[in-house]
Short mmCIF file of C-alpha atoms in Angstrom, two decimals:
data_model
loop_
_atom_site.label_atom_id
_atom_site.label_comp_id
_atom_site.label_asym_id
_atom_site.label_seq_id
_atom_site.Cartn_x
_atom_site.Cartn_y
_atom_site.Cartn_z
CA MET A 1 81.79 47.01 26.54
CA LYS A 2 82.67 43.34 26.66
CA LEU A 3 83.13 41.25 23.48
CA GLN A 4 80.28 38.86 24.30
CA THR A 5 77.79 41.89 24.83
CA LYS A 6 79.12 43.53 21.41
CA LEU A 7 78.58 40.21 19.53
CA ILE A 8 74.96 39.81 20.98
CA LEU A 9 74.05 43.36 19.88
CA ILE A 10 75.54 43.12 16.45
CA ILE A 11 74.04 39.72 15.73
CA CYS A 12 70.57 40.87 17.11
CA SER A 13 70.70 44.05 15.15
CA LEU A 14 71.50 42.10 11.85
CA LEU A 15 68.87 39.67 12.70
CA VAL A 16 66.09 42.18 13.29
CA PHE A 17 67.00 44.06 10.10
CA ILE A 18 67.11 40.81 8.01
CA VAL A 19 63.78 39.53 9.49
CA LEU A 20 61.92 42.81 9.10
CA SER A 21 63.37 43.20 5.59
CA LEU A 22 62.33 39.76 4.47
CA GLY A 23 58.98 40.04 6.19
CA GLY A 24 58.17 43.27 4.30
CA ILE A 25 59.46 41.97 0.93
CA PHE A 26 57.50 38.76 1.39
CA TYR A 27 54.39 40.76 2.44
CA TYR A 28 54.73 43.01 -0.82
CA ILE A 29 55.17 40.03 -3.03
CA MET A 30 52.21 38.10 -1.54
CA THR A 31 49.83 41.14 -1.78
CA SER A 32 50.92 41.88 -5.21
CA ALA A 33 50.39 38.28 -6.33
CA LEU A 34 47.06 38.20 -4.62
CA GLU A 35 45.77 41.38 -6.28
CA ASP A 36 47.11 40.05 -9.72
CA GLN A 37 45.30 36.82 -9.12
CA ILE A 38 41.95 38.52 -8.24
CA GLY A 39 42.22 41.00 -11.04
CA THR A 40 42.94 38.21 -13.57
CA ARG A 41 39.92 36.26 -12.12
CA ALA A 42 37.64 39.14 -12.50
CA LEU A 43 38.80 39.85 -16.11
CA LYS A 44 38.25 36.34 -17.16
CA VAL A 45 34.76 36.38 -15.73
CA ALA A 46 34.00 39.68 -17.39
CA GLU A 47 35.32 38.22 -20.77
CA THR A 48 33.13 35.14 -20.43
CA MET A 49 30.11 37.11 -19.60
CA ALA A 50 30.66 39.42 -22.54
CA SER A 51 31.05 36.46 -24.86
CA MET A 52 27.64 34.71 -23.85
CA PRO A 53 25.16 34.80 -26.56
CA ASP A 54 22.23 35.39 -24.16
CA ILE A 55 23.95 38.61 -22.87
CA ARG A 56 24.60 40.01 -26.45
CA ASP A 57 20.99 39.05 -27.67
CA ALA A 58 19.47 40.78 -24.57
CA PHE A 59 20.77 44.10 -25.77
CA GLN A 60 18.35 43.91 -28.61
CA LEU A 61 15.37 43.56 -26.25
CA LYS A 62 13.15 46.37 -24.83
CA ASP A 63 14.07 45.39 -21.38
CA PRO A 64 17.50 43.94 -21.44
CA SER A 65 17.65 43.92 -17.64
CA SER A 66 15.09 41.17 -17.38
CA VAL A 67 17.40 38.61 -19.01
CA ILE A 68 20.76 39.99 -17.93
CA GLN A 69 20.16 40.55 -14.31
CA PRO A 70 19.33 36.96 -13.34
CA ILE A 71 22.40 35.70 -15.29
CA ALA A 72 24.76 38.30 -13.72
CA GLU A 73 23.62 37.55 -10.18
CA ALA A 74 24.01 33.78 -10.63
CA ALA A 75 27.40 34.28 -11.84
CA ARG A 76 28.43 36.74 -9.02
CA GLU A 77 27.31 34.47 -6.17
CA LYS A 78 29.35 31.52 -7.81
CA ILE A 79 32.57 33.51 -7.91
CA ASP A 80 31.91 35.49 -4.84
CA ALA A 81 32.37 38.76 -6.37
CA GLU A 82 31.07 42.00 -4.96
CA TYR A 83 29.29 42.91 -8.11
CA ILE A 84 28.85 42.16 -11.74
CA VAL A 85 27.51 45.15 -13.74
CA VAL A 86 26.49 45.08 -17.41
CA GLY A 87 25.86 48.26 -19.16
CA ASN A 88 25.41 49.71 -22.68
CA ARG A 89 27.68 52.01 -24.59
CA ASP A 90 26.47 54.97 -22.77
CA GLY A 91 27.23 53.29 -19.35
CA ILE A 92 23.53 52.66 -18.31
CA ARG A 93 23.34 49.55 -16.13
CA TYR A 94 21.41 46.53 -17.13
CA SER A 95 22.38 44.69 -13.97
CA HIS A 96 23.44 45.46 -10.25
CA PRO A 97 23.37 43.75 -7.09
CA LEU A 98 21.26 46.71 -5.73
CA LEU A 99 18.17 46.75 -7.96
CA ASP A 100 17.48 50.39 -7.31
CA ARG A 101 20.69 51.13 -9.19
CA ILE A 102 19.69 49.36 -12.35
CA GLY A 103 18.98 51.94 -15.26
CA LYS A 104 21.53 54.36 -13.62
CA GLU A 105 25.00 55.36 -15.05
CA MET A 106 28.09 53.48 -14.35
CA VAL A 107 30.76 55.37 -12.16
CA GLY A 108 34.38 55.11 -11.96
CA GLY A 109 35.41 56.73 -15.24
CA ASP A 110 37.36 53.78 -16.67
CA ASN A 111 35.21 52.71 -19.53
CA GLY A 112 36.98 54.58 -22.17
CA PRO A 113 39.53 51.78 -23.14
CA VAL A 114 36.74 49.19 -23.14
CA LEU A 115 34.57 51.13 -25.48
CA GLU A 116 37.66 50.92 -27.77
CA GLY A 117 37.40 47.29 -27.61
CA LYS A 118 40.08 46.38 -25.00
CA SER A 119 39.75 44.29 -21.87
CA ILE A 120 41.32 45.88 -18.79
CA ILE A 121 42.10 45.47 -15.13
CA SER A 122 41.64 48.70 -13.12
CA LYS A 123 41.23 50.15 -9.68
CA ALA A 124 38.58 52.72 -9.23
CA ILE A 125 35.91 53.96 -6.79
CA GLY A 126 32.48 52.70 -7.78
CA SER A 127 29.06 53.10 -6.44
CA LEU A 128 29.85 50.50 -3.67
CA GLY A 129 33.28 51.88 -2.77
CA PRO A 130 36.91 51.31 -4.02
CA SER A 131 37.39 48.05 -5.96
CA LEU A 132 39.63 46.13 -8.12
CA ARG A 133 37.73 45.30 -11.26
CA GLY A 134 37.89 43.56 -14.51
CA LYS A 135 36.30 44.95 -17.56
CA ALA A 136 35.44 43.44 -21.07
CA PRO A 137 33.65 44.93 -24.18
CA VAL A 138 30.35 43.22 -25.28
CA VAL A 139 30.64 43.00 -29.23
CA ASP A 140 27.90 42.26 -31.75
CA ASP A 141 28.03 40.21 -34.96
CA ASP A 142 29.49 43.20 -36.82
CA GLY A 143 32.37 43.64 -34.40
CA GLN A 144 30.88 46.76 -32.76
CA VAL A 145 31.07 47.41 -29.06
CA ILE A 146 27.53 47.53 -27.83
CA GLY A 147 28.08 47.25 -24.13
CA ILE A 148 30.46 46.66 -21.07
CA VAL A 149 30.62 43.95 -18.43
CA SER A 150 32.40 44.92 -15.23
CA VAL A 151 33.32 42.40 -12.45
CA GLY A 152 34.46 43.93 -9.25
CA PHE A 153 35.99 42.94 -5.82
CA LEU A 154 36.01 45.59 -3.07
CA THR A 155 39.42 46.64 -2.10
CA GLU A 156 38.48 46.26 1.56
CA ASP A 157 37.68 42.65 1.08
CA ILE A 158 41.05 42.19 -0.44
CA GLU A 159 42.72 43.89 2.47
CA VAL A 160 40.90 41.46 4.88
CA ILE A 161 42.67 38.52 3.14
CA THR A 162 46.04 40.20 3.09
CA ASP A 163 45.69 41.27 6.73
CA ALA A 164 45.16 37.55 7.60
CA TYR A 165 48.37 36.62 5.69
CA GLN A 166 50.25 39.67 7.31
CA THR A 167 49.26 38.31 10.77
CA ARG A 168 50.77 35.03 9.82
CA ILE A 169 54.00 36.77 8.49
CA GLU A 170 54.31 38.74 11.65
CA LEU A 171 53.89 35.49 13.78
CA ILE A 172 56.52 33.65 11.78
CA SER A 173 58.87 36.60 11.87
CA MET A 174 58.66 36.86 15.71
CA ILE A 175 59.29 33.07 16.06
CA VAL A 176 62.39 33.39 13.68
CA LEU A 177 63.55 36.53 15.53
CA VAL A 178 63.28 34.72 19.02
CA VAL A 179 65.05 31.70 17.68
CA GLY A 180 67.76 33.96 16.08
CA LEU A 181 68.15 35.86 19.35
CA VAL A 182 68.66 32.74 21.40
CA GLY A 183 71.05 31.51 18.79
CA SER A 184 73.15 34.73 18.84
CA VAL A 185 73.46 34.49 22.66
CA LEU A 186 74.79 30.82 22.12
CA ILE A 187 76.96 31.83 19.33
CA ALA A 188 78.50 34.58 21.35
CA ARG A 189 79.12 32.30 24.29
CA ASN A 190 80.76 29.83 22.04
CA VAL A 191 82.87 32.53 20.55
CA ARG A 192 83.96 33.73 23.94
CA ARG A 193 84.74 30.38 25.06
CA SER A 194 86.84 29.54 21.99
CA ILE A 195 88.96 32.58 22.67
CA HIS A 196 89.02 31.86 26.30
CA GLY A 197 87.20 34.95 27.48
CA LEU A 198 89.68 37.29 26.09
CA GLU A 199 88.86 40.84 24.69
CA PRO A 200 90.01 42.04 21.30
CA LYS A 201 92.75 44.30 22.86
CA GLU A 202 93.97 41.33 24.93
CA ILE A 203 94.00 39.08 21.89
CA GLY A 204 95.95 41.66 19.94
CA ALA A 205 98.46 42.07 22.82
CA LEU A 206 98.90 38.26 23.06
CA TYR A 207 99.44 37.96 19.23
CA THR A 208 102.19 40.61 19.49
CA GLU A 209 103.89 39.10 22.57
CA LYS A 210 103.78 35.55 20.89
CA LYS A 211 105.31 37.02 17.75
CA ALA A 212 108.11 38.62 19.76
CA ILE A 213 108.71 35.50 21.79
CA LEU A 214 108.93 33.28 18.81
CA GLU A 215 111.47 35.51 17.00
CA SER A 216 113.57 35.84 20.20
CA ILE A 217 113.85 32.05 20.59
CA ARG A 218 117.03 30.44 19.07
CA GLU A 219 115.21 27.29 17.87
CA GLY A 220 113.23 26.99 14.67
CA ILE A 221 109.52 26.57 15.28
CA ILE A 222 106.81 25.38 12.79
CA ALA A 223 103.15 24.84 13.53
CA VAL A 224 100.71 23.01 11.37
CA ASN A 225 96.94 22.18 11.53
CA GLN A 226 95.37 18.90 11.41
CA ASP A 227 95.55 18.81 7.57
CA GLY A 228 99.32 19.37 7.60
CA VAL A 229 99.03 22.99 6.35
CA ILE A 230 101.75 25.31 8.00
CA THR A 231 100.22 27.92 10.02
CA MET A 232 103.37 29.61 11.68
CA ALA A 233 107.05 29.66 11.14
CA ASN A 234 109.55 31.84 12.91
CA ARG A 235 112.57 33.49 11.31
CA TYR A 236 115.21 31.00 12.73
CA ALA A 237 113.08 28.12 11.19
CA LEU A 238 113.50 29.94 7.75
CA GLN A 239 117.18 30.34 8.46
CA LEU A 240 117.69 26.45 9.04
CA LEU A 241 115.60 25.78 5.96
CA GLU A 242 117.97 28.19 3.98
CA LEU A 243 114.98 30.21 2.89
CA PRO A 244 114.99 34.23 2.86
CA THR A 245 113.60 35.76 6.04
CA THR A 246 110.92 37.44 3.83
CA ALA A 247 109.76 34.11 2.49
CA LYS A 248 106.12 33.12 3.27
CA ILE A 249 105.61 29.30 3.87
CA THR A 250 102.45 29.55 5.80
CA GLY A 251 99.54 27.93 3.85
CA ARG A 252 101.82 25.42 2.19
CA GLN A 253 101.91 21.69 2.97
CA VAL A 254 104.65 20.89 5.54
CA GLU A 255 105.87 17.94 3.47
CA ASP A 256 106.35 20.24 0.59
CA VAL A 257 108.76 22.20 2.82
CA ILE A 258 110.19 19.32 5.18
CA PRO A 259 109.77 16.14 3.15
CA ASN A 260 110.89 13.87 6.03
CA THR A 261 108.60 15.44 8.72
CA ARG A 262 106.83 13.24 11.26
CA LEU A 263 104.29 15.90 12.26
CA TYR A 264 101.49 13.95 10.30
CA GLU A 265 102.23 11.04 12.67
CA VAL A 266 102.06 13.28 15.80
CA VAL A 267 98.72 14.70 14.58
CA ARG A 268 97.39 11.11 13.99
CA THR A 269 98.49 9.59 17.20
CA GLY A 270 98.43 12.75 19.60
CA LYS A 271 101.75 11.61 21.03
CA ALA A 272 104.68 13.98 21.74
CA GLU A 273 108.21 13.03 20.43
CA PHE A 274 111.30 14.60 22.16
CA ASP A 275 114.91 14.91 21.17
CA HIS A 276 114.70 13.17 17.98
CA GLU A 277 117.46 13.57 15.27
CA MET A 278 116.87 14.27 11.67
CA MET A 279 118.22 16.09 8.60
CA ILE A 280 116.76 19.41 7.36
CA GLY A 281 118.60 19.95 4.04
CA ASP A 282 122.35 19.83 5.01
CA HIS A 283 121.69 20.53 8.68
CA GLU A 284 121.67 17.77 11.38
CA VAL A 285 118.98 18.91 13.90
CA ILE A 286 117.58 17.91 17.17
CA VAL A 287 113.74 17.91 16.89
CA ASN A 288 110.84 18.00 19.43
CA ARG A 289 107.26 17.44 18.26
CA VAL A 290 104.15 18.21 20.35
CA PRO A 291 100.53 17.74 19.49
CA ILE A 292 98.11 20.74 19.86
CA MET A 293 95.11 19.65 21.78
CA GLU A 294 91.66 21.32 22.00
CA ARG A 295 88.95 20.52 24.53
CA LYS A 296 87.96 16.86 24.95
CA SER A 297 91.45 15.65 23.79
CA ALA A 298 90.85 16.58 20.09
CA VAL A 299 94.12 16.90 18.07
CA ILE A 300 93.90 20.18 16.05
CA GLY A 301 97.47 20.38 14.95
CA ALA A 302 101.14 19.94 15.93
CA VAL A 303 104.19 22.22 16.64
CA SER A 304 107.66 21.15 16.10
CA SER A 305 110.75 22.96 17.44
CA PHE A 306 114.31 22.02 16.04
CA ARG A 307 117.89 23.31 16.57
CA SER A 308 120.97 22.73 14.80
CA LYS A 309 123.06 19.84 16.37
CA SER A 310 126.27 21.57 15.73
CA GLU A 311 125.15 24.33 18.08
CA LEU A 312 124.15 21.87 20.75
CA TYR A 313 127.77 20.25 20.29
CA ARG A 314 129.27 23.74 20.50
CA LEU A 315 127.36 24.31 23.93
CA ALA A 316 128.55 20.94 25.16
CA GLU A 317 132.07 21.61 24.02
CA GLU A 318 132.19 24.89 25.93
CA LEU A 319 130.74 23.34 28.96
CA SER A 320 133.37 20.55 28.72
CA GLN A 321 136.19 23.10 28.24
CA VAL A 322 134.84 25.03 31.39
CA LYS A 323 134.79 21.81 33.33
CA ARG A 324 138.42 20.88 32.20
CA PHE A 325 139.62 24.33 33.25
CA ALA A 326 137.93 24.02 36.63
CA GLU A 327 139.30 20.50 37.10
CA ALA A 328 142.83 21.59 36.22
CA LEU A 329 142.70 24.53 38.54
CA ARG A 330 141.42 22.29 41.35
CA ALA A 331 144.09 19.67 40.62
CA GLN A 332 146.82 22.15 40.51
CA THR A 333 145.59 23.77 43.81
CA HIS A 334 145.45 20.39 45.54
CA GLU A 335 148.76 19.17 44.16
CA PHE A 336 150.74 22.47 45.20
CA SER A 337 148.90 22.49 48.56
CA ASN A 338 150.43 18.98 49.31
CA LYS A 339 153.63 20.24 48.21
CA LEU A 340 153.61 23.22 50.48
CA TYR A 341 152.59 21.00 53.33
CA VAL A 342 155.80 18.81 52.54
CA ILE A 343 157.93 22.07 52.33
CA SER A 344 156.63 23.41 55.56
CA GLY A 345 157.26 20.24 57.39
CA LEU A 346 160.85 20.04 56.14
CA ILE A 347 161.44 23.54 57.13
CA GLN A 348 160.03 22.87 60.64
CA LEU A 349 162.34 19.72 60.99
CA GLU A 350 165.13 22.08 59.80
CA SER A 351 165.74 19.85 56.83
CA TYR A 352 166.57 23.01 54.84
CA GLN A 353 168.64 21.20 52.13
CA GLU A 354 165.78 18.82 51.25
CA ALA A 355 163.22 21.61 51.27
CA VAL A 356 165.55 23.49 48.70
CA GLU A 357 165.98 20.40 46.57
CA LEU A 358 162.20 19.79 46.53
CA ILE A 359 161.42 23.31 45.62
CA SER A 360 164.15 23.23 42.83
CA LYS A 361 162.85 20.00 41.51
CA GLU A 362 159.24 21.09 41.25
CA ALA A 363 160.36 24.35 39.90
CA ASP A 364 162.52 22.67 37.19
CA VAL A 365 159.63 20.17 36.22
CA HIS A 366 157.04 22.89 35.84
CA GLN A 367 159.47 25.31 34.24
CA ASN A 368 160.59 22.81 31.70
CA TRP A 369 156.92 21.86 31.05
CA VAL A 370 156.09 25.43 30.52
CA GLN A 371 158.98 26.31 28.36
CA PHE A 372 158.55 23.20 26.21
CA ILE A 373 154.73 23.98 25.68
CA MET A 374 155.41 27.74 25.00
CA ARG A 375 158.14 26.75 22.47
CA GLU A 376 156.53 23.89 20.56
CA ILE A 377 152.78 24.43 21.31
CA PRO A 378 152.42 28.31 21.45
CA ASP A 379 148.63 28.44 21.20
CA PRO A 380 147.43 29.52 24.57
CA MET A 381 144.18 27.59 24.52
CA ILE A 382 145.94 24.19 23.71
CA GLY A 383 148.81 25.05 25.99
CA GLY A 384 146.70 25.87 28.94
CA LEU A 385 144.65 22.64 28.34
CA LEU A 386 147.92 20.57 28.39
CA ILE A 387 149.21 22.23 31.49
CA GLY A 388 145.94 21.52 33.25
CA LYS A 389 145.92 17.89 32.22
CA PHE A 390 149.52 17.54 33.52
CA ASN A 391 148.47 18.87 36.87
CA HIS A 392 145.33 16.56 36.92
CA ALA A 393 147.52 13.55 36.04
CA GLN A 394 149.80 14.22 39.06
CA GLU A 395 146.75 14.39 41.33
CA LEU A 396 145.53 11.07 39.92
CA LYS A 397 149.04 9.53 40.52
CA LEU A 398 149.53 8.65 36.73
CA THR A 399 152.08 9.46 34.27
CA PHE A 400 151.11 11.90 31.39
CA GLU A 401 153.95 12.83 29.01
CA ILE A 402 154.07 14.81 25.73
CA ASP A 403 156.43 13.32 23.10
CA HIS A 404 159.59 15.62 22.97
CA GLU A 405 159.27 15.30 19.19
CA SER A 406 155.97 17.09 19.22
CA SER A 407 155.42 20.37 17.46
CA PHE A 408 152.19 22.21 17.02
CA ARG A 409 153.27 25.65 15.86
CA ASP A 410 151.92 25.71 12.27
CA ILE A 411 148.11 25.79 12.88
CA PRO A 412 146.25 27.35 10.12
CA ALA A 413 143.90 30.21 11.15
CA ARG A 414 140.96 28.58 9.54
CA ILE A 415 140.97 25.72 12.12
CA ASP A 416 138.75 26.27 15.10
CA ARG A 417 140.85 26.21 18.35
CA ASN A 418 137.73 25.21 20.30
CA LEU A 419 137.40 22.07 18.13
CA LEU A 420 141.06 21.34 18.59
CA VAL A 421 140.71 21.69 22.47
CA THR A 422 137.56 19.52 22.38
CA ILE A 423 139.44 16.79 20.32
CA ILE A 424 142.76 16.77 22.48
CA GLY A 425 141.04 17.20 25.78
CA ASN A 426 138.65 14.41 25.38
CA LEU A 427 141.28 12.05 23.93
CA ILE A 428 143.37 12.67 27.09
CA ASP A 429 140.36 12.18 29.40
CA ASN A 430 139.35 8.93 27.72
CA ALA A 431 143.07 7.66 27.99
CA MET A 432 143.14 8.60 31.65
CA ASP A 433 139.86 6.84 32.36
CA ALA A 434 141.19 3.80 30.65
CA VAL A 435 144.38 3.57 32.95
CA LEU A 436 142.66 4.32 36.13
CA GLY A 437 141.02 0.95 36.07
CA LEU A 438 144.34 -0.75 36.39
CA ASP A 439 145.59 -2.19 39.64
CA ASP A 440 148.18 -0.21 41.70
CA GLN A 441 151.06 -2.50 40.66
CA THR A 442 150.61 -1.60 36.96
CA GLU A 443 152.16 1.52 35.67
CA ARG A 444 149.33 3.99 34.71
CA PHE A 445 150.70 5.81 31.51
CA VAL A 446 149.33 8.18 29.08
CA LYS A 447 151.31 9.79 26.20
CA LEU A 448 150.32 12.46 23.70
CA PHE A 449 152.02 13.12 20.39
CA LEU A 450 151.27 16.32 18.27
CA THR A 451 152.82 17.34 14.93
CA ASP A 452 151.99 19.85 12.33
CA LEU A 453 154.62 18.55 9.64
CA GLY A 454 153.30 17.93 6.30
CA GLU A 455 149.87 18.70 4.91
CA ASP A 456 147.87 17.53 8.00
CA LEU A 457 147.74 18.10 11.71
CA ILE A 458 148.33 14.84 13.56
CA ILE A 459 147.18 14.23 17.09
CA GLU A 460 148.10 10.83 18.60
CA CYS A 461 147.18 9.77 22.16
CA GLU A 462 148.16 6.30 23.65
CA ASP A 463 147.43 4.69 26.87
CA ARG A 464 148.37 1.41 28.62
CA GLY A 465 144.86 0.60 29.64
CA ILE A 466 142.63 -2.37 29.32
CA GLY A 467 142.15 -1.70 25.59
CA ILE A 468 139.01 -1.77 23.50
CA PRO A 469 137.45 -5.19 22.54
CA GLU A 470 137.59 -5.96 18.83
CA GLU A 471 133.95 -6.61 18.51
CA THR A 472 133.13 -3.07 19.64
CA GLY A 473 134.46 -1.54 16.47
CA MET A 474 133.39 2.04 15.47
CA ALA A 475 130.56 1.82 18.15
CA VAL A 476 132.86 3.55 20.58
CA PHE A 477 132.20 6.87 18.70
CA GLU A 478 128.40 6.48 19.17
CA LYS A 479 126.72 8.87 21.74
CA GLY A 480 126.01 6.98 24.92
CA PHE A 481 128.13 3.94 24.22
CA SER A 482 130.89 3.12 26.73
CA THR A 483 132.88 0.10 27.69
CA LYS A 484 133.08 1.56 31.35
CA LYS A 485 130.35 1.24 34.10
CA GLY A 486 128.53 4.28 35.41
CA GLU A 487 126.12 6.90 34.23
CA HIS A 488 126.91 9.95 32.01
CA ARG A 489 129.37 8.10 29.99
CA GLY A 490 129.69 7.74 26.18
CA ILE A 491 129.96 11.39 25.43
CA GLY A 492 133.75 12.28 24.92
CA LEU A 493 134.54 10.16 21.88
CA ALA A 494 131.32 11.20 20.29
CA LEU A 495 132.23 14.82 20.66
CA VAL A 496 135.67 14.11 19.23
CA GLN A 497 134.22 12.33 16.17
CA HIS A 498 131.80 15.33 15.73
CA ALA A 499 134.65 18.01 15.90
CA VAL A 500 136.90 15.91 13.65
CA GLY A 501 134.10 15.76 11.09
CA LYS A 502 133.61 19.45 11.29
CA LEU A 503 137.31 19.90 10.39
CA ASN A 504 137.03 17.55 7.60
CA GLY A 505 139.52 15.07 9.24
CA TYR A 506 139.34 11.49 10.28
CA ILE A 507 139.95 9.45 13.46
CA THR A 508 141.19 5.83 13.79
CA PHE A 509 142.30 3.64 16.73
CA HIS A 510 144.22 0.44 17.11
CA LYS A 511 145.56 -1.86 19.85
CA HIS A 512 149.06 -0.82 21.28
CA PRO A 513 151.60 -3.72 21.21
CA ALA A 514 152.19 -3.23 24.97
CA GLY A 515 148.50 -3.08 25.86
CA GLY A 516 146.06 -0.29 25.68
CA THR A 517 144.86 1.64 22.65
CA ILE A 518 146.23 4.27 20.30
CA PHE A 519 143.88 6.94 19.02
CA THR A 520 145.10 8.83 15.95
CA VAL A 521 143.52 11.87 14.38
CA ALA A 522 144.43 13.61 11.04
CA ILE A 523 143.08 17.02 10.29
CA PRO A 524 143.82 18.63 6.68
CA LYS A 525 145.45 22.05 6.76
CA MET A 526 143.67 22.90 3.51
CA ASN A 527 139.98 23.12 3.04
CA ASP A 528 139.84 21.04 -0.23
CA PHE A 529 141.72 19.72 -3.11
CA THR A 530 141.80 23.20 -4.85
CA GLU A 531 143.64 24.55 -1.87
CA ARG A 532 146.10 21.64 -1.77
CA SER A 533 146.85 22.19 -5.58
#
């Protein structure tokens, strides 16, 4: 059975039960109140009649009926009662609507309390049928009960009145029931529309899938409603907020958890924000904020996803490293292909001596490079990077040297080699780009100096390029800033500064006396002052 049908049946059942229950209760209260009202009126009339001097004095006459009957009938017609009967202590009637019953004994069996001086309301079967009656004693001047006044309304007359009310109650109940049924159908349709026509099982499956997806995403995700109350947060968000994975932040105001959030602004404007930088605690993150839209473009909340900037830099570094290795292999392949063509041509020209000299020269150059790097820079990642850059420089027809005084053997294990590769590789690439802009008559020269002497690792890269304008200053380290033309620039030095910062180092640059720029990086071997001491 579909959800909409179930909802209609449930609502209709509840509605029928409520309407019938309320109708029955109201009918009972109304009939009880009506009977109480009629009984009270009958009793008041009986007490008034019993206290009338003419009625009391008539009891002393030979024919009390001659005085009492006219008074009783006049009063009965005024109050529209079924009967007013006046009798003596023995229950003999002095008045009755039917004249032939005057002088006969009263029936019903409820005169006992009245003869004791009490006024009562009772239900009994009299000579005219079942009735609701009020009875009061007639008392003489000495306080003795000398008679009884009984005022009655037939039960069937009361039922006629209550039946009329019952018909009205039933009519109103039917109207309420019809309106309720129509409303239940509309409510069921609105509920189905709100849940996009999904059945309960489908909703449960979607909830489970959503939870699994959110926990599998390597980004922090927080959702808020239009009042800024957190409605959802995944485990990675708690990790970035440095909260236990068992912490419950749903139901809290988002500004209490992330004071500098802009989710309120997104909810207010309904405009998404992408790739914004912000600080969450000690973490620098990249944030996306998207409004949650309901039908008719109503904003009912917002979702924020954020990821640690250091992780994005790490991915960028890995991609840059792969790119560098690929370029190095391509350069090496291209360069050696050219050398092989030259050697092949010399052999075909039978210039064997020149071919041997060329082979020996190339072998000596590469062997010397490799031996120097293996001896002074034994780390395979850094050594492989430098060999690749050397081959790439040869392909670009520029001179790339490593200072022979360089030594990079004492690198602490705590220092991330990937970060060192990022620093050295991007400094060399930046230097090569600087000298490539020179004309063919100018020497294109790049030099690298590495040393691990002392308490710091020193990396110095110099070029004979066009240099950096003085007004540029530290802006060269900003992401996207570049003094060169073209797209996709301004990344290398930003990555270098980020990597240097993660290693607690610093980077400076100054103009080379012969033209160009010298970049110097210093990275402490120790973590902090405690380690140094």
